[in-house]
Structure formats: C-alpha cells, structure tokens
Amino acid sequence: MAVASLHCTFSPKISTSLKLPEVTQGVQLSCSWRSVNKVLRSRYDGDRLQRKKGKWSLIPSKSRGNSTVLCSLAASPAGEVVISSEKKVYDIVLKQAALVKKQLSSNVLLDVKPKLVAPRTQNLLKEAYDRCGEVCAEYAKTFYLGTLLMTPERRRAIWAIYVWCRRTDELVDGPNAFHITPSALDRWESRLENLFAARPYDLFDAALSDTISKFPVDIQPLKDMIEGMRMDLKKSRYRNFDELYLYCYYVAGTVGLMSVPVMGISPESKATTESVYNAALALGIANQLTNILRDVRDDARRGRIYLPQDELAQAGLSDQDVFNGKVTDKWRNFMKSQIKRARMFFSKAENAVTELNQASRWPVWASLLLYRQILDEIEANDYDNFTKRAYVSKAKKLMALPIAFGRSLVSPSSRKQPSLGKA
C-alpha cells in the first residue's frame, strides 16, 4: 500500500505549513484528519493539524513550553496513521533525557561517590571492573586509552557498558551465532532484567549492576539493543532507510543513550539535555552506517544486505549486483550517496561532543574521528568494499589521538553554540 508522509519540525512560536502531500504513486491522500488529530492529541500533548487556504499546518499545544519537538507521521489512503522510525526513536530519546535532567537537578551526576560496601563485595566488584577493562583494552584499544582520562567511577562504568554491549552483539555475530535462537535472546533479556534488579549472574553482570546503581542508566536502551539482535535473526533486507534507521538505533544508537548518563554533561554547557542525547544517538547511527558500508562483502557472504532496497533500485542496482561484487559506475554513485548520509550523521554528532563532561570527551572524539576516517578509506579504495576492507592504519590512529585530545580541551563556553537539532 502506498503511503504519504507528513514531516515537520516546529517550536511553539512556529507553525509550519505543509501542502497536502500526494502518495508516491499519484493517489491523492484521502484520510480522516480528525483521526490524525486524535492521535496527535494523545501522543503529542494536544498538538493538532489545521487546514487553511488549502494548506495544512501542525499547531503545537500551549503546554509544550519552549521545547523543540519533531512530529513525523505517515498516513495511508485508508486513514491509518503510522509513526516513522525516527519519531519512535525520538520519543525514547526524550524519556532518557528526562531521566538525566531529573538526576542533574539533584546534583547526583556532578560528583559520583562510591557506595559503602562490605570488603568481600568490594573486592569482587574490583575484579569485575578490572576484567571489563581488560576486555575493552583488548577489543577497543583506542577507545580504552581515551577512557583512562575519565574519573575512576565513570571509566569503570563505561567499561561495564562496553562489555555488556559486546557480549550482546556476539550472540548473533560471534562464533556461536549459528546456534542462537529467539528463545536464547529471551533468556538474555530475562538475565538483563535480573541484573537491573540487583541479581547479577556473573562478574560482568555484577559490574553493570553496580554501574546502574550509581548512574541513571535506564533499561530501555539495553532492551532495544537485544531487539536489534532479534532483527538480525529474522531480517536480512531493509526496504528503505526508515527501516534501516530503526535497526541502526537498536544495535548502535542505543550505546549513546546508555553512555551519556555516565559520561555526564559539562556544567558549562548551555545545550539542552535532549540535544546532547540526539547527538549521541547520531554518533551511534553514523558508526553503524559506516560499519554497514565497510562490511558489505562480509554481510553478503552471510546472505545479508543492510543497504536500503529502494535506494539500490533507484541506482539501477539489485541484490545480485551486491552478491556479484563488481565495482561499477552505478555502484560508485550509490556508495557516494551512502557515504554522504553517514557523514551527515557524524556532523550532527560532532555538535554535542564538546557539551560532555571534559574528562569524557577524549574517547568520544577519538571514536568519532577514527570511524569517520573509515569512510575516507572506502573512497581511497575506489568504493571497492567487495575485495578490499577499509581500515584506518595504526599510523593514522596515532595521528588522530592528539587531535582528539586537543578537541576535548575545548569547553562549551569557548565555542559558538551550534544548533543541536534532532538527530
């Protein structure tokens, strides 16, 4: 069924007028806008659509205050209202930002202090965090070096989050991936719930359980990452970028939402908490899009294609072209557009790194700069991600570290405040 989309970003002072959109196949959109308004009022605090002189305007309610809100709806000719993946994710971002703002108001995040625990428990926790640090040092060397500048509490917490994410990813991409079933992921989610209820299963779980007792890390992003693993078990194609965006959020954007409460926001920052979360989300999306472009060959060998099917078709390409692995002018042009999109998300992410707590900026800057260089390497390989794997050399990594460190010293008050809009 053809679907027409209605997208707008607005503030309480702006009413964005949109011409009535047409369905892509030329069918005029004919649905009950009364039903659309009903959804708006229930989901978006009273916002409503208003038609005037042949144009539609999205009118925000007075209850919104000064916050900037994105509304992204799709309406089918049958009158059904569909919320886009971007809007679904944005709702989660708002919830996570609200949790951190609540903690900031009570100054909990400004000076995290360890809890008093029994000596035996303290020793076990130290061992748990040390083992998390060892895993991080082995599999994410550059990021690990950056974490050493963070305060001990924040550093250990980031290690614990990293290890949980890695273990979750290994379920479907590790050596035992062929044996993983949906029920196994269900058991992993139950284990996560026990972890949040202070009932850890092993030392790695104990480290994360201790972390969430000290920082306002919500369970939702972690559950969403597991949902991303479920998608990998049952889905190997993505019809459009809307579907791919949701997948990228699940498997990578969630990492940003988990990390911001630990890394903290600089006391000097004038950016909204929501905008910082949006930028953290954008970095996760950018990293995953980069992974996808780098790993086209490896994914194809497993029968997976993480490229938007509609955009492949528009470029004159098909699944078979991906499986054949031949670099043509069509493929080069297609890759150029995909790289451009990934860079756009990196740019959005860059806006808010400076807003983080100073001790937390270096690892984030290092991650951003190094991952973005993978896109440069794809270009340097003449867009051949079939026979060549794009990677950043050790020399370039070493050169990026002092650049990342220099950028981490820039405080929010010393730079022009950018517009940190929706990611």
XYZ file of N, CA, C and O in Angstrom, residues 197 202 250 373:
16
model
N 17.628 -5.743 38.649
C 17.015 -5.984 39.961
C 18.068 -6.395 40.981
O 17.739 -6.960 42.034
N 26.902 -13.190 36.680
C 28.346 -13.404 36.745
C 29.040 -12.080 37.052
O 28.384 -11.063 37.316
N 18.680 0.450 17.158
C 18.682 -0.702 18.036
C 20.091 -1.192 18.352
O 20.419 -1.458 19.510
N 37.069 8.285 9.478
C 38.156 8.037 8.533
C 37.951 6.747 7.736
O 38.511 6.592 6.652
